[in-house]
XYZ file of C-alpha atoms in Angstrom:
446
model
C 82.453 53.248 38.479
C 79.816 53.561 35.885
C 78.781 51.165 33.543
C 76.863 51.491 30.258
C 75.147 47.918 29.076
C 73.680 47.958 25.527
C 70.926 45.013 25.406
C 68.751 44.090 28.163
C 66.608 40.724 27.793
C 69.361 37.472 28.714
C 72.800 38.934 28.823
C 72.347 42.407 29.719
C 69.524 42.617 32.728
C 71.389 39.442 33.946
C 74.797 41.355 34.325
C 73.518 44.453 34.893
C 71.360 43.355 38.297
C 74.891 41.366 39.185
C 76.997 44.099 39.192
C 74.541 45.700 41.750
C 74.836 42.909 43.669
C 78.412 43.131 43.404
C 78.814 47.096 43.770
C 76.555 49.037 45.203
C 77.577 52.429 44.781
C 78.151 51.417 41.026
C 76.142 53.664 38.379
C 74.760 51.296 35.714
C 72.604 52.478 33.113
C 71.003 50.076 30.240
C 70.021 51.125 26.291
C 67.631 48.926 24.863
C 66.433 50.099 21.507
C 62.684 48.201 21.889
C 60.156 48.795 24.726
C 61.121 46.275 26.775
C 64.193 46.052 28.651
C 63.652 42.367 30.012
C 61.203 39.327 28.687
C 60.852 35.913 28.285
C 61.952 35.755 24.741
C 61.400 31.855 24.349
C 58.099 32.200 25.434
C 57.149 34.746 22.314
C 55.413 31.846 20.499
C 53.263 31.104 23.220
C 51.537 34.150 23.188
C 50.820 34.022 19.358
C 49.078 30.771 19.627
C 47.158 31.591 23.221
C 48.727 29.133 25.429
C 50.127 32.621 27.148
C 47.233 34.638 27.321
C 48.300 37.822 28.843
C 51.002 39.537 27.175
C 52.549 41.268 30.460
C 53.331 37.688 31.420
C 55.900 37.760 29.018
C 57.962 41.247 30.477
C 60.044 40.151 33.659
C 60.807 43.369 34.432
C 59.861 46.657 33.786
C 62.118 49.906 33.939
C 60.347 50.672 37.343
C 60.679 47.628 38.358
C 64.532 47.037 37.575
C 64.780 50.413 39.206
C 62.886 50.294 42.707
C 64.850 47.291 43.113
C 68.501 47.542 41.848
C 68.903 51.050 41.486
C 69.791 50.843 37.763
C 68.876 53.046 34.917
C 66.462 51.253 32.547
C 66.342 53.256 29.129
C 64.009 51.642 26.842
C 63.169 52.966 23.450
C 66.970 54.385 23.650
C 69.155 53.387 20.481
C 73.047 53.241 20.868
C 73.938 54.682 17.376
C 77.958 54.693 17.813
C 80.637 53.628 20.326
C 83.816 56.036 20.659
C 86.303 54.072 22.733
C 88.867 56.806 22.756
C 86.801 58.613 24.507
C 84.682 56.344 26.243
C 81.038 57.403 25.465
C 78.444 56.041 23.458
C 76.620 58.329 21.186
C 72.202 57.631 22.002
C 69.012 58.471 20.331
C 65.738 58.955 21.886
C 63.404 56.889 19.344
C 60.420 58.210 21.314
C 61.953 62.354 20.771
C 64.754 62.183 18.629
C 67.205 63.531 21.309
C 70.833 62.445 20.611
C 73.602 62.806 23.224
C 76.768 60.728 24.616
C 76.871 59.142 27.363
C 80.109 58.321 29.568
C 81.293 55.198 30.686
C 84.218 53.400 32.900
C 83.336 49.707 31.878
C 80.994 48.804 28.570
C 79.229 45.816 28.314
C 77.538 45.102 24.721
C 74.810 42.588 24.671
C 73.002 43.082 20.961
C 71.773 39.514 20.627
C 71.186 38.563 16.887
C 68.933 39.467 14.773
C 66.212 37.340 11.922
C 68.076 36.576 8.490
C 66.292 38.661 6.234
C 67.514 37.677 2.531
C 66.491 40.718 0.183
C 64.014 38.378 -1.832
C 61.102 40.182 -3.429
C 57.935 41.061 -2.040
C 59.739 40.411 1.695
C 58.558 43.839 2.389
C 55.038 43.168 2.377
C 52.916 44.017 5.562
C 51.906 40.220 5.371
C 55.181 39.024 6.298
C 56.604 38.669 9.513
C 59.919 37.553 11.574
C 59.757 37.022 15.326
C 62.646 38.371 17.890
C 61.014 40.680 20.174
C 57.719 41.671 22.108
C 56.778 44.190 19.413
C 57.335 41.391 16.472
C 54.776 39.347 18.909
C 52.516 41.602 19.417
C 52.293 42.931 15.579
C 51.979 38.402 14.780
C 48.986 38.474 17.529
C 46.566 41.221 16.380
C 47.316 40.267 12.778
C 45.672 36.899 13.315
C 43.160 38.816 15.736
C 41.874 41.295 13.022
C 42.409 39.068 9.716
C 41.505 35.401 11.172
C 43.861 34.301 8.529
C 43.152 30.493 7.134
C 46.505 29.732 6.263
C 50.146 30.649 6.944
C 53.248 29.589 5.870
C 56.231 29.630 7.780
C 59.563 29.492 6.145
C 62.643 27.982 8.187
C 62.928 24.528 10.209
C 64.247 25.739 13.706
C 63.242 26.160 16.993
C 61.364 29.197 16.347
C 60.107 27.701 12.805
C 58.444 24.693 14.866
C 57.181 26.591 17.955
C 55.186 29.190 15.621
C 54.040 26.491 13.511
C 52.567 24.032 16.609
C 51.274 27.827 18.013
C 49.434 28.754 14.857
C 47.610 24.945 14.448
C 46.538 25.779 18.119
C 44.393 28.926 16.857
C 42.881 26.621 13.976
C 45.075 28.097 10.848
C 46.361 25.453 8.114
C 50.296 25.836 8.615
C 52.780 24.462 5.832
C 56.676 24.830 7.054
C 59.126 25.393 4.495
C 62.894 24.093 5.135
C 65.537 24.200 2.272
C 67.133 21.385 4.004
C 66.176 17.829 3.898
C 65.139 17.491 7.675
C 64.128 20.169 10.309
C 65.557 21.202 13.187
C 69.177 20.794 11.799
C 70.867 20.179 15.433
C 69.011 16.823 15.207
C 70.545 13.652 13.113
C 68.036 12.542 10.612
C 67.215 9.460 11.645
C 66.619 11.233 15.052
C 64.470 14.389 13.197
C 61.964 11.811 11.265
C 59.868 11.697 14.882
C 59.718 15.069 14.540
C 58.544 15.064 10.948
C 55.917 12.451 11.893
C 54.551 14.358 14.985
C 54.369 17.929 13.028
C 52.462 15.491 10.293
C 50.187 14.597 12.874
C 48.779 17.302 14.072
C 48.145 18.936 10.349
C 51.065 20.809 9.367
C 52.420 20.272 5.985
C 56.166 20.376 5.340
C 57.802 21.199 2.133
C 61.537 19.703 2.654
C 64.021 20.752 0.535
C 62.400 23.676 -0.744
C 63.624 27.149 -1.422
C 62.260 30.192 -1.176
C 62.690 32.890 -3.861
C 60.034 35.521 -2.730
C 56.576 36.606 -2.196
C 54.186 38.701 -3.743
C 50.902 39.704 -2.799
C 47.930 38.188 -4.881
C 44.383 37.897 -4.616
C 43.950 39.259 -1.044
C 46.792 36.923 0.679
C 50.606 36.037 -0.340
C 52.300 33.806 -3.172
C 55.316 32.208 -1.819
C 56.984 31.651 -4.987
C 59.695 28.425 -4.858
C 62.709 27.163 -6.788
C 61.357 24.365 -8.578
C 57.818 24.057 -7.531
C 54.538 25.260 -7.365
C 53.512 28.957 -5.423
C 52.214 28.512 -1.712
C 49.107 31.199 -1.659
C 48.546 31.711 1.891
C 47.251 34.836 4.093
C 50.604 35.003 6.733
C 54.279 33.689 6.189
C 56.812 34.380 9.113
C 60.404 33.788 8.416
C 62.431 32.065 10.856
C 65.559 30.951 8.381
C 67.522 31.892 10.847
C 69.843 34.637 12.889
C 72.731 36.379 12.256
C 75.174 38.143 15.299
C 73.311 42.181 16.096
C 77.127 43.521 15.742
C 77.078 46.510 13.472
C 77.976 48.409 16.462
C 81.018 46.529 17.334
C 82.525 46.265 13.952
C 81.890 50.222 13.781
C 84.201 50.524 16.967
C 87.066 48.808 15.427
C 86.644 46.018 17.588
C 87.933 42.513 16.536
C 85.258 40.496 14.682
C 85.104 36.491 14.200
C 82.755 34.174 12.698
C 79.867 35.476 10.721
C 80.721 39.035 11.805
C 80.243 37.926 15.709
C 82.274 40.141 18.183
C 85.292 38.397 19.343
C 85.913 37.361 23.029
C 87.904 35.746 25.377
C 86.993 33.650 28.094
C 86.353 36.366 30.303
C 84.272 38.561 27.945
C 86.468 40.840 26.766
C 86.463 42.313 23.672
C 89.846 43.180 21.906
C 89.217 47.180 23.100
C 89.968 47.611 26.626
C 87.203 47.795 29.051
C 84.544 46.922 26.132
C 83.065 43.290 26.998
C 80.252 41.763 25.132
C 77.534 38.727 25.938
C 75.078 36.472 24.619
C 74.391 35.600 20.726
C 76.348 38.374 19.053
C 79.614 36.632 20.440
C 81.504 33.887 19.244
C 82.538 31.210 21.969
C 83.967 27.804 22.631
C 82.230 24.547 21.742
C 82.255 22.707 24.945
C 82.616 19.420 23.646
C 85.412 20.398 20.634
C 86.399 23.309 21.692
C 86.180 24.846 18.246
C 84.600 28.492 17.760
C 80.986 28.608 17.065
C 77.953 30.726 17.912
C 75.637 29.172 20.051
C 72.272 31.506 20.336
C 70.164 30.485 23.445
C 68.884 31.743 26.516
C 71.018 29.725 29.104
C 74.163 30.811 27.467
C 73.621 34.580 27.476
C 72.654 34.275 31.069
C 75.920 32.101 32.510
C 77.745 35.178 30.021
C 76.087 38.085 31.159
C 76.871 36.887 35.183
C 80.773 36.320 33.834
C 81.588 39.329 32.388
C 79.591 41.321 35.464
C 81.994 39.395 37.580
C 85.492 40.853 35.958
C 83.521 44.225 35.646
C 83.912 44.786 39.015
C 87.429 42.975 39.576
C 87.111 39.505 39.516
C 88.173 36.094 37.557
C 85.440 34.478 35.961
C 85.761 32.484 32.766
C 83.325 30.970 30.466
C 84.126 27.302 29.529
C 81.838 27.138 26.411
C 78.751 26.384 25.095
C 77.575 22.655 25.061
C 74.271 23.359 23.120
C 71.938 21.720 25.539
C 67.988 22.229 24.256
C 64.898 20.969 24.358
C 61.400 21.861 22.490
C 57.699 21.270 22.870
C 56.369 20.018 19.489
C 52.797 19.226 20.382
C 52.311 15.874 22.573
C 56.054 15.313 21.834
C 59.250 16.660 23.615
C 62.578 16.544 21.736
C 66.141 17.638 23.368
C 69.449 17.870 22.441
C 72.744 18.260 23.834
C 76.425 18.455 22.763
C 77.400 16.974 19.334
C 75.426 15.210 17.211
C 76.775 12.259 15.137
C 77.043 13.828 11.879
C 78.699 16.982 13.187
C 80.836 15.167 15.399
C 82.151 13.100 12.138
C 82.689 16.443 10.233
C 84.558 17.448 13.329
C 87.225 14.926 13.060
C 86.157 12.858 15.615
C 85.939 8.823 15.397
C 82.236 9.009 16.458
C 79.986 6.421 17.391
C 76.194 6.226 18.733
C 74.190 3.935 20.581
C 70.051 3.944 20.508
C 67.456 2.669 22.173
C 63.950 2.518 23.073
C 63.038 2.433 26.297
C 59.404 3.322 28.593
C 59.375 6.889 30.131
C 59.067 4.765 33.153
C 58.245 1.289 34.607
C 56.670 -0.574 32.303
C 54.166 -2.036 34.786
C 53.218 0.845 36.050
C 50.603 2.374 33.734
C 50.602 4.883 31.383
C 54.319 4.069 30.654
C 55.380 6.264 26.756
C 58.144 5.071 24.799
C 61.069 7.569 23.968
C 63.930 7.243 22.095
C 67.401 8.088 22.887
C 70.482 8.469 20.771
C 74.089 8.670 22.633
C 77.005 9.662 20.784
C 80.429 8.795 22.122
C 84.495 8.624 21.082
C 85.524 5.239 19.839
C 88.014 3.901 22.032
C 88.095 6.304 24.302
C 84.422 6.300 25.188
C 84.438 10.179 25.586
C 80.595 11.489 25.294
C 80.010 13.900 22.739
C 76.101 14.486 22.977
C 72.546 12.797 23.149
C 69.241 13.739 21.363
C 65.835 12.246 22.688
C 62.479 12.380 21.293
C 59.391 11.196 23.279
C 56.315 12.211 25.781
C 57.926 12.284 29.842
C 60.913 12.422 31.223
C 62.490 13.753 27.905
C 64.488 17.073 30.081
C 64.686 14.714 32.956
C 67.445 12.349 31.212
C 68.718 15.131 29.026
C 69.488 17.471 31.954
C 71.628 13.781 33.241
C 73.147 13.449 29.983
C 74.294 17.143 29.678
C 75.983 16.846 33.056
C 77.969 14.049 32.555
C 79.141 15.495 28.942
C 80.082 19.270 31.258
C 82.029 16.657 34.194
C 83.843 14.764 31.240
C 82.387 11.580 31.884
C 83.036 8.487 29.793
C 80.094 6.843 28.391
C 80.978 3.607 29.943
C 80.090 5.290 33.441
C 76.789 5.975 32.454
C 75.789 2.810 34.141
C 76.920 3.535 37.527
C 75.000 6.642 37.656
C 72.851 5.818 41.158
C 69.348 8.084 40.045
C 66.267 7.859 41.471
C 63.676 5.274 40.990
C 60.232 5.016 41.327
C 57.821 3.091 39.304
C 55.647 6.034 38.401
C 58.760 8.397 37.533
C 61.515 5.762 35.574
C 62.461 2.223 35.718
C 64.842 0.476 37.520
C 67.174 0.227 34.675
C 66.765 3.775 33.667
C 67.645 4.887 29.812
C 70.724 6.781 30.907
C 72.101 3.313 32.542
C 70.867 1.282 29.773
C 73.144 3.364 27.165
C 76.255 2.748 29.452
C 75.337 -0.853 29.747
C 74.861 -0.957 25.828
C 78.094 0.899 25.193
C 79.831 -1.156 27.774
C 78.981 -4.236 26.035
């Protein structure tokens, strides 16, 4: 059997070293169009601002690497231009020679990822503006502030990545302002819920212009005018855009194969796409919503992983099956850790469902014990039926600790109500005796 895999990084190294483990005498051979066939792409940011200060610790694997161990064909700098399933080859380019040829498959398994929203605004071309996806865009961010020692920077987009560049960048000393169309950042938050996060990105310096949008750039007086609806110009020396990402599936829709929302490739629970022996992973796919079980893209790390194992599994003759995506996150923002998982209450109204929430503030751990940090905790549960839908916290310890509990009992379809007879462990210097995830039962229960 051979198998082509288009994509390293999550999905595609991930399935690719299963199906060794799962075949050996299978051939496997991987395209990835940048350098780097497999790196820690949440940790990009980190490198930008110097918390990560050598940038090899960001590649997992090299080619070599992948090879001496698994046997499998690592092909960086390799572009998959076309898919012919009637044949069953993909057509390749070389980027490093410009050699094009086919190659032959049995099995395909497409793993794109997404790729930055980049609106055609003017100016977006400059050389002073930047988006963030892979080592190269990390790199090219890096020595820019190395050789310029820009002052200022803007960064346009409220997300994850928006947040992490923007805490990196304060770390090397530049003045940051965040732009975010919407009224809040980090839009999987509810508002009341995203204010600690405005407060804490106040803190430490960074401006944020809220409800702001962006109609292009130009390049003035040695650095960049971001020009906004409604408002004064931003000059600044650096923007990066991080508005967003939008399914890699050009690919895919040039096949013929089946196509759902915002152009993502269709699958089923097992992978599959709607072309025999095609099956694709991580964020170019549409999937379940755990909790609603609605269609939705859901672009992290975790996902592609649990995906890319799936999919190697019925490559090689098995029955796996994805159950969905619950959405589970969390995110450094300075002192401050904020997490996130299933629905939050806003979505889960828009959703239909008859939602309620519960918060509460209680000490990261016993409140005798010193040092103890308030955090605060937001459940979100079914009227009458006390189904949980999701939980966001915001605070300084213990933040992943009680999301990680929260996120489980959402996945093992516990009721909210149970919360309280969750038997955790306790010690004064590590949570309380009535622990946060108890208390919300308790509170819900009464």
């Amino acid at each position: 059997m051979k198998v082509v895999i288009v994509g390293g990084v999550a999905g595609g190294a991930t399935a690719a070293a299963r199906i060794r483990r799962l075949d050996e005498q299978a051939e496997i051979v991987v395209f990835e169009r940048s350098g780097y066939i497999s790196y820690a792409n949440c940790g990009l940011p980190y490198y930008i601002g110097g918390v990560i200060e050598d940038p090899e610790e960001l590649t997992l694997q090299t080619p070599e690497s992948f090879f001496s161990r698994f046997r499998i064909q690592m092909k960086v700098r390799h572009e998959v231009t076309a898919i012919h399933p009637d044949r069953k080859t993909v057509a390749v380019k070389n980027l490093e020679t410009g050699e094009a040829f086919e190659e032959r498959y049995d099995k395909l398994l497409l793993s794109p990822g997404a790729k930055p929203v980049r609106p055609n605004l003017p100016g977006i071309n400059s050389g002073k503006v930047f988006t963030l996806r892979t080592v190269e865009d990390t790199l090219r961010i890096r020595n820019y502030v190395d050789q310029h020692q820009p002052r200022s920077a803007v960064l346009v987009g409220g997300g994850f990545i928006g947040v992490e560049v923007a805490e990196n960048l304060r770390h090397t000393g530049i003045n940051v302002t965040l732009v975010e169309l919407g009224s809040q950042l980090m839009s999987p938050f509810d508002s009341d819920m995203a204010s600690f996060i405005h407060a804490e990105m106040r803190k430490h310096g960074v401006k944020l212009a809220l409800g702001r949008m962006v109609k292009g750039f130009e390049e003035k007086d040695g650095g960049v005018e971001v020009h906004l609806e409604n408002a004064a110009p931003l000059h600044t020396d650096l923007v990066v855009l991080a508005i967003g990402v939008s399914p890699e599936s050009s690919l895919a829709k040039d096949a013929g194969l089946a196509l759902g929302l915002k152009g993502s490739i269709l699958v089923n629970d097992r992978m599959e796409t709607s072309v025999p022996d095609i099956y694709a992973v991580g964020d170019a796919v549409q999937v379940k919503h755990y909790v609603t079980g609605e269609d939705a893209l859901i672009a992290l790390a975790g996902p592609a992983n649990k995906q890319g194992r799936i999919a190697a599994d019925n490559i090689c003759g098995g029955d796996s099956r994805y159950q969905g995506s619950q959405g589970s996150s969390v995110i450094k923002v300075f002192d401050m850790t904020a997490a996130i998982t299933g629905m939050n209450e806003t979505n889960a109204r828009k959703s239909g469902l008859d939602a309620d929430a519960v918060i509460l503030s209680p000490m990261s751990h016993a409140g005798y014990y010193p040092g103890g940090k308030v955090m605060t905790m937001k459940v979100v549960f079914e009227k009458g039926t006390y189904r949980l839908l999701g939980a966001q916290i915001v605070g300084y310890e213990g933040v992943d600790k009680r999301i990680d509990v929260l996120a489980t009992a959402i996945h093992a379809g516990m009721k909210a109500t149970r919360l309280k007879d969750l038997d955790l462990a306790y010690a004064p210097p590590y949570s309380s005796a009535k622990d946060p995830v108890n208390m919300a039962g308790f509170m819900i229960d009464n």
